XYZ file of C-alpha atoms in Angstrom:
281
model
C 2.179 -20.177 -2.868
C 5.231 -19.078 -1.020
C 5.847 -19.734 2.311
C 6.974 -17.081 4.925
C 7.976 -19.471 7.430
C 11.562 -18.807 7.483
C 12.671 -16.959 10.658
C 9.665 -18.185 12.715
C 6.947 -16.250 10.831
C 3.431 -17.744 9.298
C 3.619 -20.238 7.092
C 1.250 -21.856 5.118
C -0.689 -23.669 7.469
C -1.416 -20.111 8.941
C -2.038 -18.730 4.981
C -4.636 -21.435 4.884
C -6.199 -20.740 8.413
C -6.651 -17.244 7.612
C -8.295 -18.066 4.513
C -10.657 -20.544 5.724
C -12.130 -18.388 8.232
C -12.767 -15.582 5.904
C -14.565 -18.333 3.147
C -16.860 -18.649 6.524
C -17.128 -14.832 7.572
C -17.451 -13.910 3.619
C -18.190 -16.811 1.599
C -15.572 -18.161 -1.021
C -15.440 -15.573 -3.564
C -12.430 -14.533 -5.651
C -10.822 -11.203 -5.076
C -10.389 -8.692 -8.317
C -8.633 -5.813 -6.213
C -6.631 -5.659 -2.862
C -6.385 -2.491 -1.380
C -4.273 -0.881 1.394
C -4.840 2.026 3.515
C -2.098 4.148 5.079
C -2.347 7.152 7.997
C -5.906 8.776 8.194
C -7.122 7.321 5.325
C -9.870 4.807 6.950
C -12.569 6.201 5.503
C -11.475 4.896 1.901
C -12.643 1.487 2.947
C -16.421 2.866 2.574
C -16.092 2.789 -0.998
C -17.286 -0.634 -0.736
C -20.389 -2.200 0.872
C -18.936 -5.110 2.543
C -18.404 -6.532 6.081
C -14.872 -6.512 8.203
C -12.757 -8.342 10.803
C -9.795 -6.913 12.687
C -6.276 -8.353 12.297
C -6.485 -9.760 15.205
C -9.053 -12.205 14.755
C -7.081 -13.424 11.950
C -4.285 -16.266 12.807
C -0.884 -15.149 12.235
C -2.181 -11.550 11.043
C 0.598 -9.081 12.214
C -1.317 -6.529 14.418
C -0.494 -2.723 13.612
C 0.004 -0.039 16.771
C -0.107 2.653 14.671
C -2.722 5.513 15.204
C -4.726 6.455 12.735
C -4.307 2.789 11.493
C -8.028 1.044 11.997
C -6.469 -3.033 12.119
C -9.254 -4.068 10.133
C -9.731 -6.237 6.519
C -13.117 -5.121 4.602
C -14.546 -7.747 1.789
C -17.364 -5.991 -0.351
C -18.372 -5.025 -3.656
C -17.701 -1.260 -5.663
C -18.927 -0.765 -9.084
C -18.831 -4.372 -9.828
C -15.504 -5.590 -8.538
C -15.171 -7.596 -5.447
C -12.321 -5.848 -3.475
C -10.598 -6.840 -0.064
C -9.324 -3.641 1.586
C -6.958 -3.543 4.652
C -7.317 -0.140 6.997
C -3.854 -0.246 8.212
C -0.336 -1.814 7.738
C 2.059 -2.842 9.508
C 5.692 -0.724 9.327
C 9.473 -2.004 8.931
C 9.490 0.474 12.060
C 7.026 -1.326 14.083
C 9.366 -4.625 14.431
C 12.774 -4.131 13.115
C 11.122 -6.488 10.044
C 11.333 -5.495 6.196
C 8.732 -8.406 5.491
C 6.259 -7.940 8.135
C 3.743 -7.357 5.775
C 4.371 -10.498 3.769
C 2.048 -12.833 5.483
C -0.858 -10.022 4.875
C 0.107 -10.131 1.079
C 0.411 -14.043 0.937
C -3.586 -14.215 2.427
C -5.075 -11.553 -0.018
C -3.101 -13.254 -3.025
C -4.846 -16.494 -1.926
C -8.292 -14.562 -2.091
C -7.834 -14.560 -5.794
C -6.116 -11.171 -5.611
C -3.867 -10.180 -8.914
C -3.921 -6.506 -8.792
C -2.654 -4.086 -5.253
C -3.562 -1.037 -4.859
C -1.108 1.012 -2.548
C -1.748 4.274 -0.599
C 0.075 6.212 1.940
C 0.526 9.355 3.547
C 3.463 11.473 2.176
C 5.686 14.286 2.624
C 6.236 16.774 -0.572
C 9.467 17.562 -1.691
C 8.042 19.267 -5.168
C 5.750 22.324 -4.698
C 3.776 20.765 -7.483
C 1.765 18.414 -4.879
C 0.891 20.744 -2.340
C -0.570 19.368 0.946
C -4.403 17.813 0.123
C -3.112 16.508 -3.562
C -2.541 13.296 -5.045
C 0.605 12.023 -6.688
C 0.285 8.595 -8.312
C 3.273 6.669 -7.938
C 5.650 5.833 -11.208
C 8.867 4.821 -9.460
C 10.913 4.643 -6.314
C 13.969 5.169 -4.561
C 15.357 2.861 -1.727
C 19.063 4.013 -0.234
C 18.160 2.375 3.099
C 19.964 -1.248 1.747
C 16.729 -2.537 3.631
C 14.894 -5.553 1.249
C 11.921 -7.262 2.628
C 13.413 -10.315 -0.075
C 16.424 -10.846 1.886
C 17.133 -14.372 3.453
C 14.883 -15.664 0.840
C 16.863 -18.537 -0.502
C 15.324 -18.905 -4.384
C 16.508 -17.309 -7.227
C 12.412 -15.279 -7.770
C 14.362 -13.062 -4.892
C 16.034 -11.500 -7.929
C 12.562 -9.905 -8.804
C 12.648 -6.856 -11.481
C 11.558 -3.742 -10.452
C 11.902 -1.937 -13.910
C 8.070 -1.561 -14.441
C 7.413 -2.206 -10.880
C 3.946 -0.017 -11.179
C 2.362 -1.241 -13.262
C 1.635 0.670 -16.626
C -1.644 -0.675 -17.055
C -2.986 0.079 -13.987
C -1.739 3.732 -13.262
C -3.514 4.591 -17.287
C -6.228 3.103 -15.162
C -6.078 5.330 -12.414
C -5.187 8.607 -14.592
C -8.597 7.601 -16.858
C -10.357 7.074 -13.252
C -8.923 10.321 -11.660
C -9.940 12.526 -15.012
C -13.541 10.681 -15.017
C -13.517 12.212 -11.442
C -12.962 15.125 -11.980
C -9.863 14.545 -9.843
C -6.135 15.826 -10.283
C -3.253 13.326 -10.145
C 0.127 13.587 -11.247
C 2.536 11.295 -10.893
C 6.187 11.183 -9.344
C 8.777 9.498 -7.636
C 8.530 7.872 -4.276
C 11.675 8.030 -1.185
C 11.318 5.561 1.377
C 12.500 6.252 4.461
C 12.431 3.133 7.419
C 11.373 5.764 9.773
C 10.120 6.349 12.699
C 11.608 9.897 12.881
C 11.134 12.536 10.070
C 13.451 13.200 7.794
C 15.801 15.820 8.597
C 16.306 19.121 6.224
C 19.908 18.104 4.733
C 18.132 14.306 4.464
C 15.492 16.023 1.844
C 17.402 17.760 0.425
C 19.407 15.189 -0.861
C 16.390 12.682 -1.812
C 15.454 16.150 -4.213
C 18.812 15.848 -5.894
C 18.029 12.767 -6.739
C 14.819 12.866 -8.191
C 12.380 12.254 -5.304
C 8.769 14.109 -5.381
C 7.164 12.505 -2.559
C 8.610 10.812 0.955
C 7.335 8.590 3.217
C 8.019 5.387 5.492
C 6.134 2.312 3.827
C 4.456 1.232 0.504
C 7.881 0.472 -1.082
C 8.923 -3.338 1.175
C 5.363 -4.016 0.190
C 5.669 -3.295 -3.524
C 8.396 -5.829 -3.685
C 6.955 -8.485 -1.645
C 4.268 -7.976 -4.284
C 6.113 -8.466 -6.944
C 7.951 -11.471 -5.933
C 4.385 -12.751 -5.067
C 3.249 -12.294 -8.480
C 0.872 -9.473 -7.885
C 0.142 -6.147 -10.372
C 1.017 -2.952 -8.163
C -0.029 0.849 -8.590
C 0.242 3.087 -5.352
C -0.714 6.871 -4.784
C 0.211 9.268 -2.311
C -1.684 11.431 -0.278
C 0.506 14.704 0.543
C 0.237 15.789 3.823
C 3.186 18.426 4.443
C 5.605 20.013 2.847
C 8.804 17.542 3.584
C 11.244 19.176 6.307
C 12.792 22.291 5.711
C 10.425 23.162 3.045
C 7.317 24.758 5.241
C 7.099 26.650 8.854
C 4.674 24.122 9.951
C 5.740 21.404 12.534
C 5.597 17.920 10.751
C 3.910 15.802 13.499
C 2.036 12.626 12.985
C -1.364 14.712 13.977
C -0.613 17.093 10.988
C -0.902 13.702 8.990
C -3.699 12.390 10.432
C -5.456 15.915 10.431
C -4.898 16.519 6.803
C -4.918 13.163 5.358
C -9.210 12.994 5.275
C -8.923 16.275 2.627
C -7.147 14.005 -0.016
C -8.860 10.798 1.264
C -12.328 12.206 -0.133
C -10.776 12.765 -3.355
C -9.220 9.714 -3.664
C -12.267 7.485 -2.770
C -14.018 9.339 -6.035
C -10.944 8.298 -7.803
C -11.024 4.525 -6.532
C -14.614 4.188 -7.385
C -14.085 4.863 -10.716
C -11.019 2.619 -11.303
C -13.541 -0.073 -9.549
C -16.074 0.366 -12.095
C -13.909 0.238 -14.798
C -11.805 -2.766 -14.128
C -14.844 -5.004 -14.420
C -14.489 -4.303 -17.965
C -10.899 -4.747 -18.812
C -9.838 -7.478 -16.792
């Protein structure tokens, strides 16, 4: 497994800490899906019926300050599937650190964990995903010449990122979403380091280039996947109209407030990609 050691964080012996206490809190079991919560979306984790820990119980687990963030892994069961869930990350904004969320990454790919799931809370730049709505993630953009793989000093930094979500697993989640009854398009992701909003002039230019959706994590986290080996799909829940598109105040209560509303109809959507992967994997 890859160490994050370099620069003073967690290495192995810290990767193996963090796994031996949750063998004892959870029993050794392999892990089929690892999923991530963003803003307001806590309430995703009861798709599973399965006990937690906070972050801070677990050795060199990065602790996130971010409300609306719970701190806390979940290891249960949902239609068959043993899934780890994490209510909360930790942000490039919260440390100055594009791989803060490495050491996370490194434990749930030593659970057994081959496929992330990825959510978030998003601004809209296309009219198409109005606030509530789901847009399943197909791409991304990074201008911020932030790259949680920098320093690393092995050529698998050169990871590809042409297929970076995986086809596989967003057919998945577009066969899980119409089982639902749920609708989710699909789009193009902006990251933005944060921890202000974008400015007006700012989205406007992400639109030029192609971006449907905005936010301020998922993306250093896709890549750390990658170069840890691990299948990626993410989907955004739209919480505002990006700036300069609406007349309401974007505020991190608007996300918080709003974020439940698609949170419900992603949890239907998540239990049915549950059931289902049981049966392809």
């Amino acid at each position: 497994m890859p160490s994050s050691s370099g620069h003073g964080r967690p290495g192995p012996e810290q990767v193996d800490a963090c796994l031996r206490l949750l063998e004892r809190a959870f029993c050794k079991t392999d892990i089929d899906i690892a999923l991530v919560l963003g803003s307001g979306l806590g309430d995703v984790a009861n798709i599973i019926d399965g006990d937690g820990v906070g972050f801070d119980a677990l050795p060199g687990f990065p602790a996130t300050g971010v409300s609306g963030h719970a701190g806390r892994l979940k290891i249960g069961t949902c239609g068959g599937s043993r899934v780890a869930v994490m209510s909360g990350r930790v942000h490039f904004y919260e440390s100055g650190t594009a791989d803060v969320m490495r050491f996370p990454l490194e434990v749930l790919r030593g659970l057994g964990a081959e496929t992330l799931i990825l959510t978030n809370a998003a601004g809209s730049l296309n009219r198409e995903f109005p606030p509530g709505s789901l847009m399943m993630i197909d791409d991304h953009i990074n201008l911020s010449g932030i790259n949680p793989l920098t320093g690393i000093g092995d050529d698998r930094r050169f990871v590809t990122m042409t297929t970076a979500y995986d086809p596989q697993l967003r057919s998945m989640l577009g066969e899980a979403a119409a089982n639902a009854g749920v609708s989710l398009g699909s789009g193009v992701y902006a990251w933005v380091p944060g921890p202000s909003f974008e400015t007006p002039a700012e989205i406007r230019a992400l639109g030029i280039l192609g971006a449907d959706a905005v936010g301020m994590s998922t993306v250093p986290e896709v890549i750390l996947a990658r170069y840890l080996g691990i299948r990626v799909a993410a989907v955004s829940i739209v919480t505002n109209l990006a700036a300069g598109l609406g007349d309401e105040e974007i505020t991190h209560e608007l996300t918080k407030e709003v974020a439940p509303i698609g949170a419900a109809a992603l949890s239907d959507v998540l239990r049915e990609f549950c059931h289902g992967f049981r049966t392809v994997r």
